[in-house]
PDB file of C-alpha atoms and ligand atoms in Angstrom:
ATOM      1  CA  UNK A   1      -0.046  -0.108  -0.027  1.00 32.00           C
ATOM      2  CA  UNK A   2       1.512   3.563  -0.750  1.00 34.00           C
ATOM      3  CA  UNK A   3       1.222   6.142   2.151  1.00 35.00           C
ATOM      4  CA  UNK A   4       0.691   9.643   1.411  1.00 34.00           C
ATOM      5  CA  UNK A   5       1.688  11.766   4.062  1.00 34.00           C
ATOM      6  CA  UNK A   6       0.290  15.508   4.453  1.00 35.00           C
ATOM      7  CA  UNK A   7       2.371  16.732   7.320  1.00 34.00           C
ATOM      8  CA  UNK A   8       6.157  16.335   7.823  1.00 38.00           C
ATOM      9  CA  UNK A   9       6.054  14.996  11.200  1.00 39.00           C
ATOM     10  CA  UNK A  10       3.440  12.096   9.885  1.00 41.00           C
ATOM     11  CA  UNK A  11       4.996   8.495  10.505  1.00 47.00           C
ATOM     12  CA  UNK A  12       3.763   4.950  10.132  1.00 47.00           C
ATOM     13  CA  UNK A  13       4.284   1.621  11.466  1.00 48.00           C
ATOM     14  CA  UNK A  14       5.458  -0.814   9.191  1.00 49.00           C
ATOM     15  CA  UNK A  15       5.001  -4.483   9.441  1.00 49.00           C
ATOM     16  CA  UNK A  16       8.380  -4.759  11.089  1.00 49.00           C
ATOM     17  CA  UNK A  17       7.343  -2.588  13.844  1.00 47.00           C
ATOM     18  CA  UNK A  18       9.531  -0.272  12.880  1.00 51.00           C
ATOM     19  CA  UNK A  19       8.229   3.637  13.099  1.00 54.00           C
ATOM     20  CA  UNK A  20       9.435   4.973   9.834  1.00 53.00           C
ATOM     21  CA  UNK A  21       9.250   8.906   9.517  1.00 53.00           C
ATOM     22  CA  UNK A  22       7.083   9.594   6.531  1.00 56.00           C
ATOM     23  CA  UNK A  23       8.571  12.860   6.071  1.00 63.00           C
ATOM     24  CA  UNK A  24      10.087  13.175   2.382  1.00 77.00           C
ATOM     25  CA  UNK A  25      13.716  13.604   2.978  1.00 89.00           C
ATOM     26  CA  UNK A  26      16.636  13.758   0.529  1.00 96.00           C
ATOM     27  CA  UNK A  27      18.522  10.534  -0.032  1.00 98.00           C
ATOM     28  CA  UNK A  28      22.283  11.553  -0.291  1.00 97.00           C
ATOM     29  CA  UNK A  29      23.621   8.102  -1.327  1.00 96.00           C
ATOM     30  CA  UNK A  30      22.274   4.324  -1.772  1.00 97.00           C
ATOM     31  CA  UNK A  31      24.825   1.829  -1.383  1.00 95.00           C
ATOM     32  CA  UNK A  32      24.393  -2.215  -1.541  1.00 94.00           C
ATOM     33  CA  UNK A  33      23.474  -2.465   2.405  1.00 97.00           C
ATOM     34  CA  UNK A  34      22.882   0.974   3.443  1.00 98.00           C
ATOM     35  CA  UNK A  35      21.302   4.384   2.562  1.00 98.00           C
ATOM     36  CA  UNK A  36      22.534   7.803   3.737  1.00 98.00           C
ATOM     37  CA  UNK A  37      19.441  10.350   3.994  1.00 98.00           C
ATOM     38  CA  UNK A  38      20.183  14.189   4.832  1.00 98.00           C
ATOM     39  CA  UNK A  39      20.140  14.560   8.987  1.00 98.00           C
ATOM     40  CA  UNK A  40      17.860  16.510  11.160  1.00 96.00           C
ATOM     41  CA  UNK A  41      20.945  18.811  12.250  1.00 95.00           C
ATOM     42  CA  UNK A  42      23.600  20.424   9.805  1.00 95.00           C
ATOM     43  CA  UNK A  43      26.517  18.032   9.574  1.00 96.00           C
ATOM     44  CA  UNK A  44      24.437  15.069  10.234  1.00 98.00           C
ATOM     45  CA  UNK A  45      23.408  12.325   7.917  1.00 98.00           C
ATOM     46  CA  UNK A  46      20.781   9.312   8.760  1.00 98.00           C
ATOM     47  CA  UNK A  47      22.367   5.595   7.921  1.00 98.00           C
ATOM     48  CA  UNK A  48      19.414   3.216   7.276  1.00 98.00           C
ATOM     49  CA  UNK A  49      20.270  -0.501   7.348  1.00 98.00           C
ATOM     50  CA  UNK A  50      18.785  -2.467   4.494  1.00 98.00           C
ATOM     51  CA  UNK A  51      18.337  -6.391   4.574  1.00 98.00           C
ATOM     52  CA  UNK A  52      20.152  -6.560   1.063  1.00 97.00           C
ATOM     53  CA  UNK A  53      23.344  -8.988   1.319  1.00 97.00           C
ATOM     54  CA  UNK A  54      25.718  -8.755  -1.565  1.00 95.00           C
ATOM     55  CA  UNK A  55      28.883 -10.691  -2.194  1.00 94.00           C
ATOM     56  CA  UNK A  56      31.476 -11.014  -4.809  1.00 91.00           C
ATOM     57  CA  UNK A  57      31.121  -7.711  -6.066  1.00 87.00           C
ATOM     58  CA  UNK A  58      27.490  -8.008  -6.151  1.00 90.00           C
ATOM     59  CA  UNK A  59      27.318 -11.039  -8.426  1.00 94.00           C
ATOM     60  CA  UNK A  60      25.311 -12.718  -5.487  1.00 97.00           C
ATOM     61  CA  UNK A  61      22.582 -11.133  -3.956  1.00 96.00           C
ATOM     62  CA  UNK A  62      19.854 -11.838  -1.513  1.00 97.00           C
ATOM     63  CA  UNK A  63      17.653  -9.974   1.004  1.00 97.00           C
ATOM     64  CA  UNK A  64      18.177 -11.548   4.357  1.00 97.00           C
ATOM     65  CA  UNK A  65      15.418 -10.443   6.775  1.00 96.00           C
ATOM     66  CA  UNK A  66      16.719  -8.902   9.991  1.00 96.00           C
ATOM     67  CA  UNK A  67      19.802  -8.326   8.780  1.00 97.00           C
ATOM     68  CA  UNK A  68      19.710  -4.670   8.631  1.00 98.00           C
ATOM     69  CA  UNK A  69      18.273  -4.368  12.533  1.00 98.00           C
ATOM     70  CA  UNK A  70      21.315  -6.649  13.530  1.00 98.00           C
ATOM     71  CA  UNK A  71      23.700  -4.591  11.803  1.00 98.00           C
ATOM     72  CA  UNK A  72      22.432  -1.432  13.281  1.00 98.00           C
ATOM     73  CA  UNK A  73      22.774  -2.669  16.524  1.00 98.00           C
ATOM     74  CA  UNK A  74      25.904  -4.071  16.410  1.00 98.00           C
ATOM     75  CA  UNK A  75      27.545  -1.228  14.535  1.00 98.00           C
ATOM     76  CA  UNK A  76      25.970   0.943  17.313  1.00 98.00           C
ATOM     77  CA  UNK A  77      27.550  -1.009  19.709  1.00 98.00           C
ATOM     78  CA  UNK A  78      31.032  -1.279  18.743  1.00 98.00           C
ATOM     79  CA  UNK A  79      31.403   2.381  17.531  1.00 98.00           C
ATOM     80  CA  UNK A  80      30.000   3.447  21.068  1.00 98.00           C
ATOM     81  CA  UNK A  81      32.789   1.534  22.504  1.00 98.00           C
ATOM     82  CA  UNK A  82      35.495   3.030  20.246  1.00 98.00           C
ATOM     83  CA  UNK A  83      33.886   6.625  21.039  1.00 98.00           C
ATOM     84  CA  UNK A  84      34.437   5.821  24.931  1.00 98.00           C
ATOM     85  CA  UNK A  85      38.124   5.174  24.639  1.00 98.00           C
ATOM     86  CA  UNK A  86      38.682   7.824  22.508  1.00 98.00           C
ATOM     87  CA  UNK A  87      38.643   6.405  18.847  1.00 98.00           C
ATOM     88  CA  UNK A  88      36.762   9.064  17.000  1.00 98.00           C
ATOM     89  CA  UNK A  89      33.717   7.545  14.917  1.00 98.00           C
ATOM     90  CA  UNK A  90      31.094   8.933  12.912  1.00 98.00           C
ATOM     91  CA  UNK A  91      28.267   7.565  15.261  1.00 98.00           C
ATOM     92  CA  UNK A  92      26.036   9.731  16.960  1.00 98.00           C
ATOM     93  CA  UNK A  93      23.121   8.059  18.487  1.00 98.00           C
ATOM     94  CA  UNK A  94      20.327   5.171  17.334  1.00 98.00           C
ATOM     95  CA  UNK A  95      17.463   6.519  16.027  1.00 98.00           C
ATOM     96  CA  UNK A  96      15.034   3.517  15.633  1.00 97.00           C
ATOM     97  CA  UNK A  97      15.850  -0.257  14.548  1.00 97.00           C
ATOM     98  CA  UNK A  98      17.300   0.364  11.352  1.00 98.00           C
ATOM     99  CA  UNK A  99      18.775   3.924  11.489  1.00 98.00           C
ATOM    100  CA  UNK A 100      21.444   5.640  13.206  1.00 98.00           C
ATOM    101  CA  UNK A 101      22.330   9.503  13.336  1.00 98.00           C
ATOM    102  CA  UNK A 102      26.102   9.879  12.202  1.00 98.00           C
ATOM    103  CA  UNK A 103      28.498  12.860  11.364  1.00 98.00           C
ATOM    104  CA  UNK A 104      28.510  13.719   7.860  1.00 98.00           C
ATOM    105  CA  UNK A 105      31.991  13.498   6.298  1.00 98.00           C
ATOM    106  CA  UNK A 106      33.866  13.043   3.452  1.00 97.00           C
ATOM    107  CA  UNK A 107      34.662   9.680   3.150  1.00 98.00           C
ATOM    108  CA  UNK A 108      38.215   8.694   1.825  1.00 98.00           C
ATOM    109  CA  UNK A 109      37.524   6.507  -1.419  1.00 98.00           C
ATOM    110  CA  UNK A 110      39.614   3.548   0.483  1.00 98.00           C
ATOM    111  CA  UNK A 111      38.892   0.575   2.176  1.00 98.00           C
ATOM    112  CA  UNK A 112      41.074  -0.381   5.070  1.00 99.00           C
ATOM    113  CA  UNK A 113      41.834  -4.049   5.823  1.00 99.00           C
ATOM    114  CA  UNK A 114      43.355  -5.434   9.019  1.00 99.00           C
ATOM    115  CA  UNK A 115      44.108  -8.957   9.066  1.00 99.00           C
ATOM    116  CA  UNK A 116      45.159 -11.496  11.978  1.00 99.00           C
ATOM    117  CA  UNK A 117      44.682 -14.756  10.454  1.00 98.00           C
ATOM    118  CA  UNK A 118      45.036 -15.487   6.631  1.00 98.00           C
ATOM    119  CA  UNK A 119      41.862 -15.796   5.202  1.00 98.00           C
ATOM    120  CA  UNK A 120      39.934 -14.931   1.899  1.00 98.00           C
ATOM    121  CA  UNK A 121      41.468 -12.707  -0.865  1.00 98.00           C
ATOM    122  CA  UNK A 122      44.869 -12.833   1.297  1.00 98.00           C
ATOM    123  CA  UNK A 123      44.710 -16.537   1.081  1.00 98.00           C
ATOM    124  CA  UNK A 124      44.236 -16.829  -2.250  1.00 98.00           C
ATOM    125  CA  UNK A 125      46.611 -14.141  -3.705  1.00 98.00           C
ATOM    126  CA  UNK A 126      49.547 -15.435  -1.597  1.00 98.00           C
ATOM    127  CA  UNK A 127      48.532 -19.204  -1.281  1.00 98.00           C
ATOM    128  CA  UNK A 128      48.465 -19.197   2.520  1.00 98.00           C
ATOM    129  CA  UNK A 129      46.255 -21.769   4.125  1.00 98.00           C
ATOM    130  CA  UNK A 130      42.836 -20.060   5.781  1.00 98.00           C
ATOM    131  CA  UNK A 131      43.427 -19.964   9.360  1.00 98.00           C
ATOM    132  CA  UNK A 132      47.151 -19.373   9.487  1.00 98.00           C
ATOM    133  CA  UNK A 133      47.720 -16.629  12.174  1.00 98.00           C
ATOM    134  CA  UNK A 134      49.928 -13.880  10.869  1.00 98.00           C
ATOM    135  CA  UNK A 135      53.155 -12.675  12.413  1.00 98.00           C
ATOM    136  CA  UNK A 136      51.509  -9.335  13.093  1.00 98.00           C
ATOM    137  CA  UNK A 137      48.483  -7.419  12.115  1.00 98.00           C
ATOM    138  CA  UNK A 138      48.791  -6.492   8.513  1.00 98.00           C
ATOM    139  CA  UNK A 139      46.494  -3.452   6.943  1.00 98.00           C
ATOM    140  CA  UNK A 140      45.811  -3.121   3.280  1.00 98.00           C
ATOM    141  CA  UNK A 141      44.612  -0.659   1.016  1.00 98.00           C
ATOM    142  CA  UNK A 142      41.831  -1.376  -1.402  1.00 98.00           C
ATOM    143  CA  UNK A 143      40.662   1.341  -3.888  1.00 98.00           C
ATOM    144  CA  UNK A 144      36.515   1.886  -3.372  1.00 97.00           C
ATOM    145  CA  UNK A 145      35.562   1.655  -7.181  1.00 96.00           C
ATOM    146  CA  UNK A 146      32.988  -1.338  -7.909  1.00 93.00           C
ATOM    147  CA  UNK A 147      33.760  -1.486 -11.542  1.00 95.00           C
ATOM    148  CA  UNK A 148      37.313  -2.255 -11.232  1.00 96.00           C
ATOM    149  CA  UNK A 149      35.853  -4.613  -8.317  1.00 95.00           C
ATOM    150  CA  UNK A 150      38.027  -2.694  -5.597  1.00 96.00           C
ATOM    151  CA  UNK A 151      41.788  -3.395  -6.484  1.00 98.00           C
ATOM    152  CA  UNK A 152      44.375  -3.567  -3.776  1.00 98.00           C
ATOM    153  CA  UNK A 153      46.573  -0.401  -3.606  1.00 98.00           C
ATOM    154  CA  UNK A 154      49.649   0.813  -2.334  1.00 98.00           C
ATOM    155  CA  UNK A 155      50.673   4.076  -0.636  1.00 98.00           C
ATOM    156  CA  UNK A 156      52.465   5.247  -3.649  1.00 98.00           C
ATOM    157  CA  UNK A 157      49.269   4.867  -5.522  1.00 98.00           C
ATOM    158  CA  UNK A 158      47.396   6.807  -2.773  1.00 98.00           C
ATOM    159  CA  UNK A 159      49.621   9.471  -2.632  1.00 98.00           C
ATOM    160  CA  UNK A 160      50.403   9.725  -6.304  1.00 98.00           C
ATOM    161  CA  UNK A 161      46.650   9.893  -7.222  1.00 98.00           C
ATOM    162  CA  UNK A 162      45.591  12.234  -4.328  1.00 97.00           C
ATOM    163  CA  UNK A 163      43.308  10.050  -2.579  1.00 97.00           C
ATOM    164  CA  UNK A 164      45.030  10.675   0.689  1.00 98.00           C
ATOM    165  CA  UNK A 165      48.058  12.362   2.226  1.00 97.00           C
ATOM    166  CA  UNK A 166      50.804  10.362   3.875  1.00 97.00           C
ATOM    167  CA  UNK A 167      49.600  12.212   7.073  1.00 97.00           C
ATOM    168  CA  UNK A 168      46.395  10.590   6.461  1.00 98.00           C
ATOM    169  CA  UNK A 169      47.539   7.137   5.559  1.00 98.00           C
ATOM    170  CA  UNK A 170      49.792   7.393   9.035  1.00 98.00           C
ATOM    171  CA  UNK A 171      46.292   8.528  10.698  1.00 98.00           C
ATOM    172  CA  UNK A 172      44.502   5.683   8.781  1.00 98.00           C
ATOM    173  CA  UNK A 173      46.906   2.847  10.238  1.00 98.00           C
ATOM    174  CA  UNK A 174      47.027   4.089  13.409  1.00 98.00           C
ATOM    175  CA  UNK A 175      43.181   4.243  13.622  1.00 98.00           C
ATOM    176  CA  UNK A 176      42.731   0.911  12.146  1.00 98.00           C
ATOM    177  CA  UNK A 177      45.169  -0.680  14.435  1.00 98.00           C
ATOM    178  CA  UNK A 178      43.329   0.879  17.618  1.00 98.00           C
ATOM    179  CA  UNK A 179      40.211  -0.602  15.977  1.00 99.00           C
ATOM    180  CA  UNK A 180      41.779  -4.158  15.868  1.00 99.00           C
ATOM    181  CA  UNK A 181      43.043  -4.247  19.415  1.00 98.00           C
ATOM    182  CA  UNK A 182      39.370  -3.087  20.758  1.00 98.00           C
ATOM    183  CA  UNK A 183      37.413  -5.370  18.418  1.00 98.00           C
ATOM    184  CA  UNK A 184      39.838  -8.205  18.964  1.00 98.00           C
ATOM    185  CA  UNK A 185      39.696  -8.012  22.857  1.00 98.00           C
ATOM    186  CA  UNK A 186      36.027  -7.567  22.788  1.00 98.00           C
ATOM    187  CA  UNK A 187      35.340 -10.586  20.771  1.00 98.00           C
ATOM    188  CA  UNK A 188      38.242 -12.987  22.565  1.00 98.00           C
ATOM    189  CA  UNK A 189      36.115 -12.078  25.672  1.00 98.00           C
ATOM    190  CA  UNK A 190      32.784 -13.615  24.292  1.00 98.00           C
ATOM    191  CA  UNK A 191      34.756 -16.778  22.561  1.00 98.00           C
ATOM    192  CA  UNK A 192      35.150 -15.170  18.926  1.00 98.00           C
ATOM    193  CA  UNK A 193      38.348 -14.658  16.898  1.00 98.00           C
ATOM    194  CA  UNK A 194      38.690 -11.564  15.036  1.00 98.00           C
ATOM    195  CA  UNK A 195      40.210 -12.837  11.742  1.00 99.00           C
ATOM    196  CA  UNK A 196      40.054  -9.881   9.885  1.00 99.00           C
ATOM    197  CA  UNK A 197      37.953  -6.620   8.985  1.00 99.00           C
ATOM    198  CA  UNK A 198      37.302  -3.771   6.871  1.00 98.00           C
ATOM    199  CA  UNK A 199      36.641   0.206   8.334  1.00 98.00           C
ATOM    200  CA  UNK A 200      36.218   3.284   5.810  1.00 98.00           C
ATOM    201  CA  UNK A 201      37.491   6.642   7.260  1.00 98.00           C
ATOM    202  CA  UNK A 202      36.193   9.870   6.969  1.00 98.00           C
ATOM    203  CA  UNK A 203      37.556  13.572   7.129  1.00 98.00           C
ATOM    204  CA  UNK A 204      35.837  16.048   9.010  1.00 97.00           C
ATOM    205  CA  UNK A 205      36.750  19.769   9.546  1.00 96.00           C
ATOM    206  CA  UNK A 206      36.595  21.641  12.913  1.00 87.00           C
ATOM    207  CA  UNK A 207      37.261  25.259  11.908  1.00 89.00           C
ATOM    208  CA  UNK A 208      40.800  25.141  10.369  1.00 90.00           C
ATOM    209  CA  UNK A 209      41.791  22.036  11.442  1.00 92.00           C
ATOM    210  CA  UNK A 210      40.852  18.402   9.766  1.00 95.00           C
ATOM    211  CA  UNK A 211      41.038  14.962  11.363  1.00 96.00           C
ATOM    212  CA  UNK A 212      40.045  11.444  10.391  1.00 98.00           C
ATOM    213  CA  UNK A 213      37.102   9.380  12.161  1.00 98.00           C
ATOM    214  CA  UNK A 214      35.846   5.773  11.495  1.00 98.00           C
ATOM    215  CA  UNK A 215      32.732   5.952   9.122  1.00 98.00           C
ATOM    216  CA  UNK A 216      30.461   3.739   7.498  1.00 98.00           C
ATOM    217  CA  UNK A 217      29.850   0.302   9.729  1.00 98.00           C
ATOM    218  CA  UNK A 218      31.548  -2.143  11.559  1.00 98.00           C
ATOM    219  CA  UNK A 219      29.358  -5.059  11.649  1.00 98.00           C
ATOM    220  CA  UNK A 220      29.488  -8.842  10.762  1.00 98.00           C
ATOM    221  CA  UNK A 221      29.304  -7.974   7.002  1.00 98.00           C
ATOM    222  CA  UNK A 222      32.803  -6.372   7.329  1.00 98.00           C
ATOM    223  CA  UNK A 223      34.568  -8.623   9.673  1.00 98.00           C
ATOM    224  CA  UNK A 224      35.381 -12.438   9.586  1.00 98.00           C
ATOM    225  CA  UNK A 225      34.383 -13.750  12.998  1.00 98.00           C
ATOM    226  CA  UNK A 226      35.208 -17.495  13.791  1.00 98.00           C
ATOM    227  CA  UNK A 227      34.260 -19.265  16.900  1.00 98.00           C
ATOM    228  CA  UNK A 228      37.448 -19.931  19.287  1.00 98.00           C
ATOM    229  CA  UNK A 229      36.212 -23.227  20.077  1.00 98.00           C
ATOM    230  CA  UNK A 230      34.562 -24.839  17.043  1.00 98.00           C
ATOM    231  CA  UNK A 231      35.966 -22.473  14.207  1.00 98.00           C
ATOM    232  CA  UNK A 232      32.411 -21.630  12.965  1.00 98.00           C
ATOM    233  CA  UNK A 233      31.950 -18.928  10.723  1.00 98.00           C
ATOM    234  CA  UNK A 234      29.776 -15.932  12.316  1.00 98.00           C
ATOM    235  CA  UNK A 235      29.986 -13.171   9.440  1.00 97.00           C
ATOM    236  CA  UNK A 236      29.259 -12.556   5.987  1.00 96.00           C
ATOM    237  CA  UNK A 237      31.224 -15.672   4.642  1.00 96.00           C
ATOM    238  CA  UNK A 238      27.845 -17.720   5.922  1.00 97.00           C
ATOM    239  CA  UNK A 239      26.299 -15.806   3.096  1.00 96.00           C
ATOM    240  CA  UNK A 240      29.186 -15.953   0.610  1.00 96.00           C
ATOM    241  CA  UNK A 241      29.836 -19.664   1.081  1.00 96.00           C
ATOM    242  CA  UNK A 242      26.016 -20.789   1.645  1.00 96.00           C
ATOM    243  CA  UNK A 243      26.982 -22.154   5.199  1.00 97.00           C
ATOM    244  CA  UNK A 244      23.672 -21.606   6.533  1.00 96.00           C
ATOM    245  CA  UNK A 245      21.366 -18.944   8.200  1.00 96.00           C
ATOM    246  CA  UNK A 246      22.961 -15.727   8.254  1.00 97.00           C
ATOM    247  CA  UNK A 247      20.573 -13.878  10.556  1.00 97.00           C
ATOM    248  CA  UNK A 248      21.309 -16.832  12.822  1.00 97.00           C
ATOM    249  CA  UNK A 249      25.054 -16.040  13.050  1.00 98.00           C
ATOM    250  CA  UNK A 250      24.719 -12.633  13.590  1.00 98.00           C
ATOM    251  CA  UNK A 251      22.085 -12.967  16.225  1.00 98.00           C
ATOM    252  CA  UNK A 252      24.810 -15.203  18.332  1.00 98.00           C
ATOM    253  CA  UNK A 253      27.344 -12.506  17.908  1.00 98.00           C
ATOM    254  CA  UNK A 254      24.659  -9.943  19.184  1.00 98.00           C
ATOM    255  CA  UNK A 255      23.322 -12.527  21.886  1.00 98.00           C
ATOM    256  CA  UNK A 256      27.169 -13.134  23.168  1.00 98.00           C
ATOM    257  CA  UNK A 257      27.982  -9.327  23.195  1.00 98.00           C
ATOM    258  CA  UNK A 258      24.765  -8.617  25.263  1.00 97.00           C
ATOM    259  CA  UNK A 259      23.490  -6.587  22.419  1.00 96.00           C
ATOM    260  CA  UNK A 260      20.319  -8.286  21.927  1.00 79.00           C
ATOM    261  CA  UNK A 261      17.936  -9.895  23.870  1.00 63.00           C
ATOM    262  CA  UNK A 262      17.837 -13.691  24.086  1.00 58.00           C
ATOM    263  CA  UNK A 263      14.811 -14.146  22.272  1.00 55.00           C
ATOM    264  CA  UNK A 264      14.755 -11.342  19.504  1.00 54.00           C
ATOM    265  CA  UNK A 265      11.121 -11.860  18.194  1.00 49.00           C
ATOM    266  CA  UNK A 266      10.817  -8.694  16.843  1.00 51.00           C
ATOM    267  CA  UNK A 267      13.189  -9.479  13.878  1.00 57.00           C
ATOM    268  CA  UNK A 268      10.653 -11.142  11.500  1.00 57.00           C
ATOM    269  CA  UNK A 269       7.308 -10.470  10.326  1.00 59.00           C
ATOM    270  CA  UNK A 270       4.556 -10.419  12.282  1.00 61.00           C
ATOM    271  CA  UNK A 271       2.694 -13.809  13.106  1.00 62.00           C
ATOM    272  CA  UNK A 272      -1.126 -13.522  12.823  1.00 69.00           C
ATOM    273  CA  UNK A 273      -2.733 -14.616  16.224  1.00 66.00           C
ATOM    274  CA  UNK A 274      -6.302 -16.319  15.536  1.00 60.00           C
TER     275      UNK A 274
HETATM  276  N1  UDP B 301      35.491  -6.609   3.189  1.00 78.48           N
HETATM  277  C1  UDP B 301      34.571  -5.990   3.462  1.00 78.48           C
HETATM  278  N2  UDP B 301      33.852  -5.549   2.128  1.00 78.48           N
HETATM  279  C2  UDP B 301      34.793  -5.595   0.899  1.00 78.48           C
HETATM  280  C3  UDP B 301      35.824  -6.231   0.938  1.00 78.48           C
HETATM  281  C4  UDP B 301      36.130  -6.846   2.197  1.00 78.48           C
HETATM  282  O1  UDP B 301      33.745  -5.586   4.269  1.00 78.48           O
HETATM  283  O2  UDP B 301      34.275  -4.896  -0.181  1.00 78.48           O
HETATM  284  C5  UDP B 301      35.924  -7.320   4.358  1.00 78.48           C
HETATM  285  C6  UDP B 301      35.466  -8.876   4.578  1.00 78.48           C
HETATM  286  O3  UDP B 301      34.386  -9.069   5.129  1.00 78.48           O
HETATM  287  C7  UDP B 301      37.012  -9.449   5.387  1.00 78.48           C
HETATM  288  C8  UDP B 301      37.927  -8.162   5.011  1.00 78.48           C
HETATM  289  O4  UDP B 301      37.251  -6.990   4.764  1.00 78.48           O
HETATM  290  O5  UDP B 301      36.536  -9.361   6.909  1.00 78.48           O
HETATM  291  C9  UDP B 301      39.110  -8.725   4.126  1.00 78.48           C
HETATM  292  O6  UDP B 301      38.221  -9.381   2.935  1.00 78.48           O
HETATM  293  P1  UDP B 301      38.969 -10.032   1.906  1.00 78.48           P
HETATM  294  O7  UDP B 301      40.035  -8.772   1.247  1.00 78.48           O
HETATM  295  O8  UDP B 301      39.651 -11.009   1.991  1.00 78.48           O
HETATM  296  O9  UDP B 301      38.062 -10.092   0.751  1.00 78.48           O
HETATM  297  P2  UDP B 301      36.808 -11.231   0.201  1.00 78.48           P
HETATM  298  O10 UDP B 301      37.494 -12.636   0.312  1.00 78.48           O
HETATM  299  O11 UDP B 301      35.777 -10.731   1.551  1.00 78.48           O
HETATM  300  O12 UDP B 301      36.221 -10.928  -1.128  1.00 78.48           O
END
């Protein structure tokens, strides 16, 4: 059914139990898993988490009910923790089940990946068996360009093409390693190994100064998370490799971290009660 609203403040409750603002707001950007809308105050954006899952540069795609709700909560949890230990992020506050208010920033067109254990593209590229611990955390950069399949790049490319300065790169590595320490410890505490993850970094301006903050999301969509005891995958590889139910895996991560109630009954569609 199409709702047409007359007033800016109107809202409606949709089948997932969410209160969705019906105000017509400006869409700034739509990606594979999230949408960014203009925020209520200058310098803010609303980040909406979709249920869409994609892998292999969007060759594999599906809609996984409840994924957006889980990632909204998990990203809030991780970024609130990071803000709390002085690692700046774009997260301001959660607005509802699928949306959070974030600081608007200029996204640096790079994916910064940190690896603790060989997996995924590193295993393929270098022939290192998946699961091999690395001698130290390794930071890699990928150029954000879907058409090119996000190619790996070096600091030389980044400096030569002006995507970021050497100072930015030093700051990005420092940020990424602090995120790695925080997330590794957090996960280890609940019996999960942080194998690798990706962050995106944004630039914000404070008067004459600029600084870098962690942006986008931190969630099981952007991390590899393995159960320490069993090796079970609790991240997007469950979808990439058809290993089972993705929502169950993400719910398990959220449950262990105490982020979601044990029975997250509100994730699915409402059931008719006779
Ligand atoms: N990753 C991501 N988005 C991307 C590519 C990678 O979030 O577009 C994450 C991925 O989930 C993993 C880490 O970055 O935690 C390293 O991914 P990898 O380079 O191994 O690529 P993949 O095997 O995922 O294609």
